[in-house]
Amino acid sequence: MREIPHWIDGTEVSGTGDRRLPVYDPATGERQAEVVAATGPEVRAAVRSAAAAQPGWRAASLSRRAEVMFRFRDLVDGNRIQLATLLSAEHGKTVADAAGEVARGLENVEFATGAPHLLKGGYSEQAATGVDVYSIRQPLGVVAGITPFNFPAMVPMWMFCTALVAGNTFVLKPSEKDPSVSLLLADLLRRAGLPDGAFNVVQGDRSAVEALIADPDIAALSFVGSTPVARSVYEAGTRAGKRVQALGGAKNHMVVLPDADVDAAADAAVSAGFGSAGERCMAVSVVVAVGAVADRLVEAIAERIGRIRVGPASDPDAEMGPLITGEHRDRVRSYLDRPGGQVVVDGRTLPAADGPGFFLGPSLVDHVATDSAYYTDEIFGPVLSVVRARTYDEAVALVNTCEYGNGTAIFTRDGGAARRFQYDVVCGMVGVNVPIPVPVAYYSFGGWKASLFGDLHVYGPDGLAFCTRTKVVTSRWPDPATSGVDLGFPKVR
Ligand code: NAD
């Protein structure tokens, strides 16, 4: 069985542990490789390598660091298909979808090339007589990234591009379910000229994460995954004195007002609900149909679902692939037996849903009760719920009382209603007639409530703030002739 290695000090390193974690081909259900879960000493070796490389990398000029990012940008661009094919073979998403993921990751590399400008500090001349004050941004040291299975290329790129260009070194612990693309990214960074040790990968699961949290040389942890794990990593990491941002799960509501274009709203709901088999943290999982639009909307969504082609990533016509594991598919499937909604389209009727691959067809559940598991749980699969609301206020109250606050969207032709929605909703990312409002790389990504623990969002300006710390210098170059003792408290006036 093929083993997925770690990447330490600029090269692949075989695992030595005795715990083996399966990497499946989700389209066939076959075990195609294994992760040899990192042991404590292996995690320590990766962190030590990153800590040893950090002073040298920090000392590299800003333009040198940016140059590495420019080269990395070209290498990612030139290897889009290789990256996409590799990740879809382990994740199961279509190659076109995987290429979209790589493209959104690439945006973060491009943002990082501009870091020399973005890392500029401030300068106040003559803050007091003969005194200047200025701020500088310095790296934290070694930053660790812990990432989920659903975006094995993009989410690591959210983290390491800004961390590296700011002068940190990095240890990535990718998802054990689709780990290979992290090694190709590591090799592209090496080819771009990143010094050995500046980027390391440890393969594994919970125990590798615990070793990273406990390691005194890790200054900061950037985590993306489910809410229970995000919460525990945030708590354990901050208790260990580290800076932590931990992004969690979601239940994204798409509110459709009565004046919305029903066809456009149905297209958006189906695209955002079933793209990547619903395994996106920004997937629309609840459509909130306001007033009289509901029946027409449900009909239009059901009609479109009937045309979705489900198949393996190797089928160029497939639009939706399998789920990540058999266990996860069975969990998602089990919701369709639950009370609290009317199943309008049942994904279990897909012939492949009974095959060895981890397929489940797209499902639509109408009249979902807000106290049912359809509504309260992050199902993270191709099950789209419809909740019917009588008024705009009722719809907004649903968004605002939801445990999660990652993304939400409104579909309407009324600019005033859209503006009011943007003002009213308690949620980190809002779409106006845009169902998946993932911010471009020069903004930052992050939810509110149980979708993010910590203060700063990931990538963009918040990402740079997260992986740097500010130092403020107060400076005087006195004329020796004017110097004298003064025990008074320093004043500026
Ligand atoms: P997960 O929480 O199971 O795993 C995420 C990472 O944490 C993996 O690297 C995993 O190995 C590690 N891990 C798992 N259990 C752990 C534990 N008990 N202690 C320490 N580490 C542990 O998430 P997943 O199933 O890989 O990804 C899907 C989840 O991620 C969904 O909830 C989705 O909404 C969320 N997600 C959120 C965002 C966001 O930006 N908010 C983005 C992508 C995915």
Coordinates of C-alpha atoms and ligand atoms in Angstrom, one line a residue:
M1 CA 0.0 0.0 0.0
R2 CA 1.3 3.4 -1.0
E3 CA 2.3 5.5 2.0
I4 CA 2.0 9.3 2.1
P5 CA 5.2 10.8 3.5
H6 CA 5.8 13.9 5.6
W7 CA 7.8 16.8 4.2
I8 CA 10.5 18.0 6.5
D9 CA 13.5 20.2 5.7
G10 CA 12.8 20.4 2.0
T11 CA 12.3 16.7 1.3
E12 CA 9.9 13.8 1.7
V13 CA 10.4 11.8 4.9
S14 CA 8.7 8.4 5.5
G15 CA 6.5 8.0 8.5
T16 CA 7.7 5.7 11.3
G17 CA 4.6 5.5 13.4
D18 CA 2.4 2.4 13.7
R19 CA -1.0 4.0 13.2
R20 CA -2.2 3.9 9.5
L21 CA -5.1 6.0 8.3
P22 CA -6.8 5.2 5.0
V23 CA -6.9 7.5 2.0
Y24 CA -9.8 6.3 -0.2
D25 CA -10.7 6.8 -3.8
P26 CA -14.2 8.1 -3.0
A27 CA -15.5 7.1 -6.5
T28 CA -14.7 3.4 -6.1
G29 CA -14.5 3.1 -2.3
E30 CA -11.1 1.5 -2.6
R31 CA -8.3 2.3 -0.1
Q32 CA -5.7 3.8 -2.4
A33 CA -3.0 4.9 0.0
E34 CA -2.3 5.3 3.7
V35 CA -1.2 8.1 6.0
V36 CA 1.3 6.9 8.6
A37 CA 0.2 9.2 11.4
A38 CA 3.0 11.4 12.7
T39 CA 4.4 10.5 16.1
G40 CA 5.3 13.2 18.6
P41 CA 9.1 13.1 17.7
E42 CA 8.2 13.5 14.0
V43 CA 6.1 16.6 14.7
R44 CA 8.9 17.9 16.9
A45 CA 11.4 17.3 14.0
A46 CA 9.2 19.3 11.7
V47 CA 8.8 22.2 14.1
R48 CA 12.5 22.2 14.9
S49 CA 13.2 22.4 11.2
A50 CA 10.9 25.3 10.9
A51 CA 12.3 27.1 14.0
A52 CA 15.9 26.6 12.7
A53 CA 14.9 28.1 9.2
Q54 CA 13.0 31.1 10.6
P55 CA 15.8 33.5 11.5
G56 CA 17.4 33.1 8.0
W57 CA 14.1 33.4 6.2
R58 CA 13.1 36.4 8.3
A59 CA 16.4 38.1 7.4
A60 CA 15.7 37.6 3.7
S61 CA 14.7 41.0 2.2
L62 CA 11.1 41.7 1.6
S63 CA 11.7 41.7 -2.1
R64 CA 13.4 38.3 -1.9
R65 CA 10.4 36.9 0.0
A66 CA 8.1 38.4 -2.6
E67 CA 10.2 37.1 -5.4
V68 CA 9.7 33.5 -4.0
M69 CA 5.9 34.2 -4.0
F70 CA 6.1 35.4 -7.6
R71 CA 7.9 32.3 -8.7
F72 CA 5.5 30.1 -6.6
R73 CA 2.6 31.9 -8.4
D74 CA 3.9 30.9 -11.8
L75 CA 4.5 27.3 -10.7
V76 CA 1.0 27.0 -9.2
D77 CA -0.4 28.5 -12.4
G78 CA 1.6 26.1 -14.6
N79 CA 0.6 23.1 -12.5
R80 CA -3.1 23.9 -12.1
I81 CA -4.3 20.7 -13.8
Q82 CA -1.8 18.5 -11.8
L83 CA -2.9 20.0 -8.5
A84 CA -6.6 19.7 -9.4
T85 CA -6.2 16.1 -10.7
L86 CA -4.3 15.1 -7.6
L87 CA -6.7 16.6 -5.1
S88 CA -9.8 15.4 -6.9
A89 CA -8.4 11.8 -6.9
E90 CA -8.5 11.8 -3.1
H91 CA -11.4 14.2 -2.5
G92 CA -13.8 13.1 -5.2
K93 CA -14.8 16.5 -6.5
T94 CA -14.8 17.1 -10.2
V95 CA -11.6 18.2 -11.8
A96 CA -13.3 21.5 -12.9
D97 CA -14.3 22.2 -9.4
A98 CA -10.8 21.3 -8.1
A99 CA -9.3 23.7 -10.7
G100 CA -11.7 26.4 -9.3
E101 CA -10.3 25.7 -5.8
V102 CA -6.7 26.0 -7.1
A103 CA -7.7 29.3 -8.8
R104 CA -9.1 30.7 -5.5
G105 CA -5.9 29.6 -3.7
L106 CA -3.8 31.3 -6.4
E107 CA -5.5 34.6 -5.5
N108 CA -3.8 34.3 -2.1
V109 CA -0.4 33.8 -3.6
E110 CA -1.0 36.9 -5.7
F111 CA -2.0 38.9 -2.7
A112 CA 1.1 37.7 -0.8
T113 CA 3.3 39.1 -3.6
G114 CA 2.1 42.5 -2.6
A115 CA 3.0 42.0 1.1
P116 CA 6.1 44.4 1.0
H117 CA 3.6 47.2 0.5
L118 CA 1.0 45.8 3.0
L119 CA 3.6 45.2 5.7
K120 CA 4.6 48.9 5.8
G121 CA 4.4 50.4 9.2
G122 CA 3.5 53.9 10.3
Y123 CA 5.8 56.9 11.0
S124 CA 5.0 60.0 13.0
E125 CA 7.7 62.6 12.8
Q126 CA 8.1 65.1 15.7
A127 CA 5.6 63.2 18.1
A128 CA 7.4 65.3 20.8
T129 CA 10.2 67.8 20.2
G130 CA 13.0 65.9 18.5
V131 CA 11.1 62.6 19.0
D132 CA 9.8 60.3 16.2
V133 CA 7.5 57.3 16.7
Y134 CA 7.1 54.5 14.2
S135 CA 5.6 51.0 14.1
I136 CA 7.0 48.0 12.4
R137 CA 5.5 44.6 11.8
Q138 CA 7.6 41.6 12.6
P139 CA 6.9 37.9 12.1
L140 CA 5.8 35.7 15.0
G141 CA 8.1 32.8 14.4
V142 CA 6.7 29.4 13.4
V143 CA 3.0 29.3 12.5
A144 CA 1.1 26.0 12.2
G145 CA -1.8 25.4 9.9
I146 CA -4.4 22.6 10.5
T147 CA -6.7 22.2 7.5
P148 CA -10.0 20.3 6.6
F149 CA -10.6 17.7 3.9
N150 CA -12.9 19.8 1.8
F151 CA -10.4 22.3 0.3
P152 CA -7.0 20.5 0.5
A153 CA -5.2 23.1 -1.7
M154 CA -7.0 26.3 -1.2
V155 CA -7.3 26.4 2.6
P156 CA -3.6 25.7 3.2
M157 CA -2.9 28.5 0.6
W158 CA -5.2 30.8 2.6
M159 CA -2.7 30.4 5.5
F160 CA 0.8 29.8 4.4
C161 CA 1.2 32.5 1.7
T162 CA 0.7 35.4 4.1
A163 CA 2.5 33.7 6.9
L164 CA 5.6 33.0 4.8
V165 CA 5.9 36.3 3.0
A166 CA 5.7 38.0 6.4
G167 CA 8.8 36.2 7.5
N168 CA 7.4 33.3 9.5
T169 CA 8.1 29.6 8.8
F170 CA 5.2 27.2 8.6
V171 CA 4.2 23.7 9.6
L172 CA 1.1 22.3 7.8
K173 CA -1.0 19.4 9.2
P174 CA -3.4 18.7 6.3
S175 CA -6.5 16.5 6.5
E176 CA -5.5 12.9 6.6
K177 CA -8.3 12.1 4.1
D178 CA -6.7 13.9 1.1
P179 CA -3.1 14.6 2.1
S180 CA -1.2 14.3 -1.2
V181 CA -1.7 17.8 -2.7
S182 CA 0.0 19.3 0.3
L183 CA 3.2 17.6 -0.8
L184 CA 3.0 18.9 -4.4
L185 CA 2.5 22.4 -2.9
A186 CA 5.6 21.8 -0.7
D187 CA 7.6 20.8 -3.8
L188 CA 6.5 23.9 -5.7
L189 CA 7.5 26.1 -2.9
R190 CA 10.9 24.4 -2.9
R191 CA 11.2 24.9 -6.6
A192 CA 10.2 28.6 -6.1
G193 CA 13.3 29.0 -4.0
L194 CA 11.9 28.8 -0.5
P195 CA 14.7 27.7 1.8
D196 CA 14.5 24.2 3.2
G197 CA 12.7 24.0 6.5
A198 CA 10.6 27.1 5.9
F199 CA 7.6 25.0 5.0
N200 CA 7.0 21.5 6.4
V201 CA 4.1 19.1 6.3
V202 CA 3.3 16.5 9.0
Q203 CA 0.7 13.9 8.1
G204 CA -1.7 12.7 10.7
D205 CA -4.8 13.4 12.7
R206 CA -5.7 14.5 16.2
S207 CA -2.5 13.4 17.9
A208 CA -0.4 15.4 15.5
V209 CA -2.6 18.5 16.2
E210 CA -2.2 17.9 19.9
A211 CA 1.6 17.7 19.5
L212 CA 1.6 21.0 17.6
I213 CA -0.5 22.7 20.3
A214 CA 1.9 21.5 23.0
D215 CA 5.1 22.5 21.1
P216 CA 6.6 25.6 22.6
D217 CA 8.2 26.6 19.3
I218 CA 4.8 27.1 17.7
A219 CA 3.8 30.7 18.1
A220 CA 0.4 30.7 16.3
L221 CA -2.2 28.2 15.1
S222 CA -4.5 28.7 12.2
F223 CA -7.2 26.1 12.1
V224 CA -10.1 25.4 9.7
G225 CA -12.5 22.6 10.3
S226 CA -15.7 21.6 12.2
T227 CA -17.0 23.7 15.1
P228 CA -16.4 21.2 17.9
V229 CA -12.7 20.8 16.9
A230 CA -12.3 24.5 16.2
R231 CA -13.6 25.3 19.7
S232 CA -11.3 22.8 21.3
V233 CA -8.2 23.8 19.3
Y234 CA -8.9 27.5 20.2
E235 CA -9.3 26.7 23.9
A236 CA -6.2 24.4 24.1
G237 CA -4.1 26.7 21.9
T238 CA -4.8 29.9 23.8
R239 CA -4.4 28.1 27.1
A240 CA -0.9 27.2 25.8
G241 CA -0.3 30.9 25.2
K242 CA -0.5 30.8 21.4
R243 CA -2.2 33.1 19.0
V244 CA -5.1 31.2 17.5
Q245 CA -7.7 31.7 14.8
A246 CA -10.0 28.7 14.5
L247 CA -12.7 28.7 11.8
G248 CA -15.5 26.3 12.2
G249 CA -18.6 24.9 10.6
A250 CA -21.6 26.6 9.0
K251 CA -25.3 26.5 8.1
N252 CA -25.6 29.1 5.4
H253 CA -29.1 30.5 4.7
M254 CA -30.1 31.8 1.3
V255 CA -33.1 34.1 1.8
V256 CA -35.3 34.5 -1.3
L257 CA -37.7 37.4 -1.2
P258 CA -41.0 37.3 -3.1
D259 CA -39.8 39.7 -5.8
A260 CA -36.7 37.6 -6.7
D261 CA -36.2 36.2 -10.1
V262 CA -37.2 32.6 -9.4
D263 CA -35.1 31.1 -12.2
A264 CA -31.9 32.9 -11.1
A265 CA -32.6 32.1 -7.4
A266 CA -33.1 28.4 -8.3
D267 CA -30.0 28.3 -10.4
A268 CA -28.0 29.8 -7.5
A269 CA -29.5 27.5 -4.8
V270 CA -28.8 24.4 -6.9
S271 CA -25.2 25.5 -7.7
A272 CA -24.4 26.5 -4.2
G273 CA -26.2 23.6 -2.5
F274 CA -24.8 20.8 -4.6
G275 CA -21.5 22.0 -5.9
S276 CA -18.7 19.8 -4.4
A277 CA -21.6 17.5 -3.1
G278 CA -22.5 20.1 -0.5
E279 CA -19.1 19.7 1.2
R280 CA -18.3 23.4 1.2
C281 CA -18.3 25.5 4.3
M282 CA -19.9 28.2 2.2
A283 CA -22.5 25.8 0.7
V284 CA -26.1 27.0 0.8
S285 CA -27.7 24.4 3.1
V286 CA -31.0 26.2 3.9
V287 CA -33.2 28.1 1.4
V288 CA -35.5 30.5 3.3
A289 CA -38.4 31.1 0.9
V290 CA -40.3 34.2 2.0
G291 CA -44.0 34.4 1.2
A292 CA -45.6 33.4 -2.0
V293 CA -42.3 32.5 -3.8
A294 CA -42.0 29.2 -2.0
D295 CA -44.0 26.8 -4.2
R296 CA -42.5 28.1 -7.5
L297 CA -39.0 28.1 -6.1
V298 CA -39.2 24.5 -4.8
E299 CA -40.6 23.4 -8.1
A300 CA -37.8 25.2 -10.0
I301 CA -35.1 23.7 -7.7
A302 CA -36.5 20.2 -8.0
E303 CA -36.6 20.5 -11.8
R304 CA -32.9 21.5 -11.9
I305 CA -31.8 18.8 -9.5
G306 CA -33.2 16.2 -11.9
R307 CA -30.6 17.4 -14.5
I308 CA -27.5 17.2 -12.3
R309 CA -25.0 14.6 -13.5
V310 CA -23.5 12.7 -10.7
G311 CA -20.3 10.7 -11.4
P312 CA -16.6 10.2 -10.7
A313 CA -14.1 12.9 -11.2
S314 CA -12.7 10.9 -14.1
D315 CA -16.0 11.5 -16.0
P316 CA -15.6 14.9 -17.8
D317 CA -19.4 15.3 -17.9
A318 CA -19.9 14.8 -14.2
E319 CA -21.0 17.8 -12.2
M320 CA -21.1 16.4 -8.8
G321 CA -18.9 13.7 -7.3
P322 CA -19.1 11.3 -4.3
L323 CA -18.7 12.2 -0.6
I324 CA -15.4 11.9 1.1
T325 CA -15.9 8.6 3.0
G326 CA -18.4 5.8 3.2
E327 CA -19.0 6.7 6.9
H328 CA -19.8 10.3 6.0
R329 CA -22.1 9.3 3.1
D330 CA -24.0 7.0 5.5
R331 CA -24.3 9.8 8.0
V332 CA -25.6 12.3 5.4
R333 CA -28.0 9.6 4.0
S334 CA -29.4 8.9 7.4
Y335 CA -30.9 12.4 7.6
L336 CA -33.4 11.5 4.9
D337 CA -35.1 9.1 7.3
R338 CA -35.5 11.7 10.0
P339 CA -38.7 13.6 10.8
G340 CA -39.2 17.3 10.4
G341 CA -39.3 17.8 6.6
Q342 CA -40.9 16.5 3.4
V343 CA -38.4 14.8 1.1
V344 CA -39.2 16.2 -2.4
V345 CA -36.1 14.8 -4.2
D346 CA -34.5 11.7 -2.6
G347 CA -30.8 11.2 -3.4
R348 CA -30.9 7.6 -2.3
T349 CA -32.7 6.7 -5.5
L350 CA -29.4 7.3 -7.5
P351 CA -28.3 3.9 -8.6
A352 CA -24.7 4.6 -7.6
A353 CA -25.9 5.3 -4.0
D354 CA -25.9 1.6 -3.5
G355 CA -22.5 1.0 -5.1
P356 CA -19.1 0.7 -3.5
G357 CA -18.2 4.4 -4.2
F358 CA -19.4 7.0 -1.7
F359 CA -22.1 8.5 -3.9
L360 CA -25.4 10.0 -2.8
G361 CA -27.7 11.9 -5.2
P362 CA -28.8 15.4 -4.5
S363 CA -31.8 15.7 -2.1
L364 CA -34.3 18.4 -1.5
V365 CA -36.3 18.6 1.7
D366 CA -39.2 21.1 1.9
H367 CA -41.3 22.4 4.9
V368 CA -38.3 21.9 7.2
A369 CA -39.0 22.5 10.8
T370 CA -36.5 24.7 12.6
D371 CA -36.3 22.3 15.5
S372 CA -35.5 19.3 13.2
A373 CA -32.0 17.9 12.6
Y374 CA -32.3 19.0 9.0
Y375 CA -32.1 22.5 10.2
T376 CA -30.1 22.4 13.4
D377 CA -27.2 20.2 12.1
E378 CA -24.4 21.0 9.7
I379 CA -25.2 18.0 7.4
F380 CA -22.2 18.8 5.1
G381 CA -23.6 16.9 2.1
P382 CA -26.0 17.2 -0.9
V383 CA -29.2 17.7 1.2
L384 CA -30.8 21.1 0.7
S385 CA -33.5 22.2 3.1
V386 CA -36.2 24.7 2.4
V387 CA -37.7 26.6 5.3
R388 CA -40.8 28.7 4.6
A389 CA -41.0 32.1 6.3
R390 CA -44.0 34.5 6.1
T391 CA -42.1 37.8 6.3
Y392 CA -38.6 39.3 5.8
D393 CA -38.3 39.8 9.6
E394 CA -39.0 36.1 10.2
A395 CA -36.3 35.2 7.6
V396 CA -33.7 37.5 9.2
A397 CA -34.5 36.2 12.6
L398 CA -33.7 32.7 11.4
V399 CA -30.3 33.8 10.1
N400 CA -29.6 35.8 13.3
T401 CA -30.6 33.1 15.8
C402 CA -28.7 30.4 13.9
E403 CA -25.7 29.0 16.0
Y404 CA -23.4 29.6 13.0
G405 CA -22.7 32.8 11.2
N406 CA -20.4 32.0 8.3
G407 CA -22.2 33.1 5.1
T408 CA -25.7 34.2 4.1
A409 CA -27.2 35.6 0.9
I410 CA -30.3 37.4 -0.1
F411 CA -32.0 37.2 -3.5
T412 CA -34.2 40.1 -4.4
R413 CA -34.6 42.9 -7.0
D414 CA -35.2 45.4 -4.2
G415 CA -31.9 47.4 -3.5
G416 CA -33.4 48.8 -0.3
A417 CA -34.3 45.4 1.1
A418 CA -30.8 44.1 0.2
R419 CA -29.2 47.0 1.9
R420 CA -31.3 46.5 5.0
F421 CA -30.4 42.8 5.0
Q422 CA -26.7 43.6 4.8
Y423 CA -27.2 45.9 7.8
D424 CA -29.4 43.5 9.8
V425 CA -27.8 40.1 9.5
V426 CA -25.5 38.7 12.2
C427 CA -23.1 36.9 9.9
G428 CA -19.5 37.3 8.7
M429 CA -20.0 37.1 4.9
V430 CA -23.0 38.3 3.0
G431 CA -24.0 37.8 -0.6
V432 CA -26.5 40.0 -2.5
N433 CA -27.7 37.9 -5.4
V434 CA -24.4 36.0 -4.9
P435 CA -25.0 32.6 -3.2
I436 CA -21.4 31.8 -2.2
P437 CA -19.9 35.2 -1.1
V438 CA -16.3 34.0 -0.5
P439 CA -14.3 37.3 -0.3
V440 CA -11.6 38.0 -2.8
A441 CA -8.1 37.6 -1.5
Y442 CA -7.6 41.3 -0.7
Y443 CA -10.4 41.2 1.8
S444 CA -10.5 38.5 4.5
F445 CA -12.5 35.3 5.1
G446 CA -14.3 34.6 8.3
G447 CA -17.6 33.9 9.9
W448 CA -19.1 35.0 13.2
K449 CA -20.6 33.1 16.1
A450 CA -19.7 29.4 16.2
S451 CA -18.1 29.7 12.7
L452 CA -15.0 31.4 14.1
F453 CA -13.1 31.4 17.4
G454 CA -10.6 34.2 17.6
D455 CA -10.4 37.8 16.6
L456 CA -9.0 37.9 13.1
H457 CA -10.3 36.4 9.9
V458 CA -8.1 34.4 7.6
Y459 CA -6.0 35.7 4.6
G460 CA -6.0 39.2 3.2
P461 CA -5.3 42.1 5.6
D462 CA -6.5 40.2 8.7
G463 CA -4.3 37.2 7.7
L464 CA -1.3 39.5 7.7
A465 CA -2.2 41.0 11.0
F466 CA -2.7 37.5 12.4
C467 CA 0.8 36.3 11.5
T468 CA 2.7 39.5 12.5
R469 CA 3.1 41.5 15.6
T470 CA 3.6 45.2 15.9
K471 CA 6.5 46.9 17.5
V472 CA 6.4 50.6 18.2
V473 CA 9.7 52.5 18.4
T474 CA 10.0 55.9 20.1
S475 CA 13.2 57.5 19.0
R476 CA 15.2 60.6 19.8
W477 CA 18.6 61.5 18.4
P478 CA 19.5 64.4 20.7
D479 CA 22.0 67.0 20.2
P480 CA 24.6 66.0 22.9
A481 CA 24.7 69.6 24.0
T482 CA 21.0 69.7 25.0
S483 CA 21.0 66.5 27.1
G484 CA 20.2 66.6 30.8
V485 CA 18.6 64.5 33.6
D486 CA 14.8 64.8 33.9
L487 CA 12.9 62.6 36.3
G488 CA 9.5 63.8 35.2
F489 CA 7.1 61.5 33.3
P490 CA 7.7 61.8 29.5
K491 CA 5.2 64.2 28.0
V492 CA 4.6 65.2 24.4
R493 CA 3.5 68.7 25.0
Ligands
NAD1 P1 -12.6 18.2 11.1 O1 -12.9 19.2 12.1 O2 -13.0 16.8 11.2 O3 -11.0 18.2 10.8 C1 -10.3 19.4 10.5 C2 -8.8 19.1 10.9 O4 -8.7 18.9 12.3 C3 -8.2 18.0 10.2 O5 -6.8 18.3 9.9 C4 -8.2 16.8 11.2 O6 -7.2 15.9 11.1 C5 -8.1 17.6 12.5 N1 -8.9 17.0 13.7 C6 -10.0 16.2 13.6 N2 -10.4 15.9 14.8 C7 -9.6 16.5 15.7 C8 -9.5 16.6 17.1 N3 -10.4 16.0 17.9 N4 -8.5 17.3 17.7 C9 -7.6 18.0 16.9 N5 -7.6 17.9 15.6 C10 -8.6 17.2 14.9 O7 -13.2 18.8 9.7 P2 -13.3 18.2 8.3 O8 -14.3 17.1 8.3 O9 -12.0 17.8 7.7 O10 -13.8 19.4 7.4 C11 -15.2 19.7 7.3 C12 -15.6 20.8 8.3 O11 -14.7 21.9 8.1 C13 -17.0 21.3 8.2 O12 -17.5 21.5 9.4 C14 -16.8 22.6 7.4 O13 -17.9 23.6 7.6 C15 -15.6 23.1 8.0 N6 -14.9 24.1 7.2 C16 -14.9 25.4 7.6 C17 -14.4 26.4 6.8 C18 -14.4 27.8 7.2 O14 -13.7 28.6 6.6 N7 -15.1 28.2 8.2 C19 -13.7 26.0 5.6 C20 -13.7 24.7 5.2 C21 -14.3 23.7 6.0

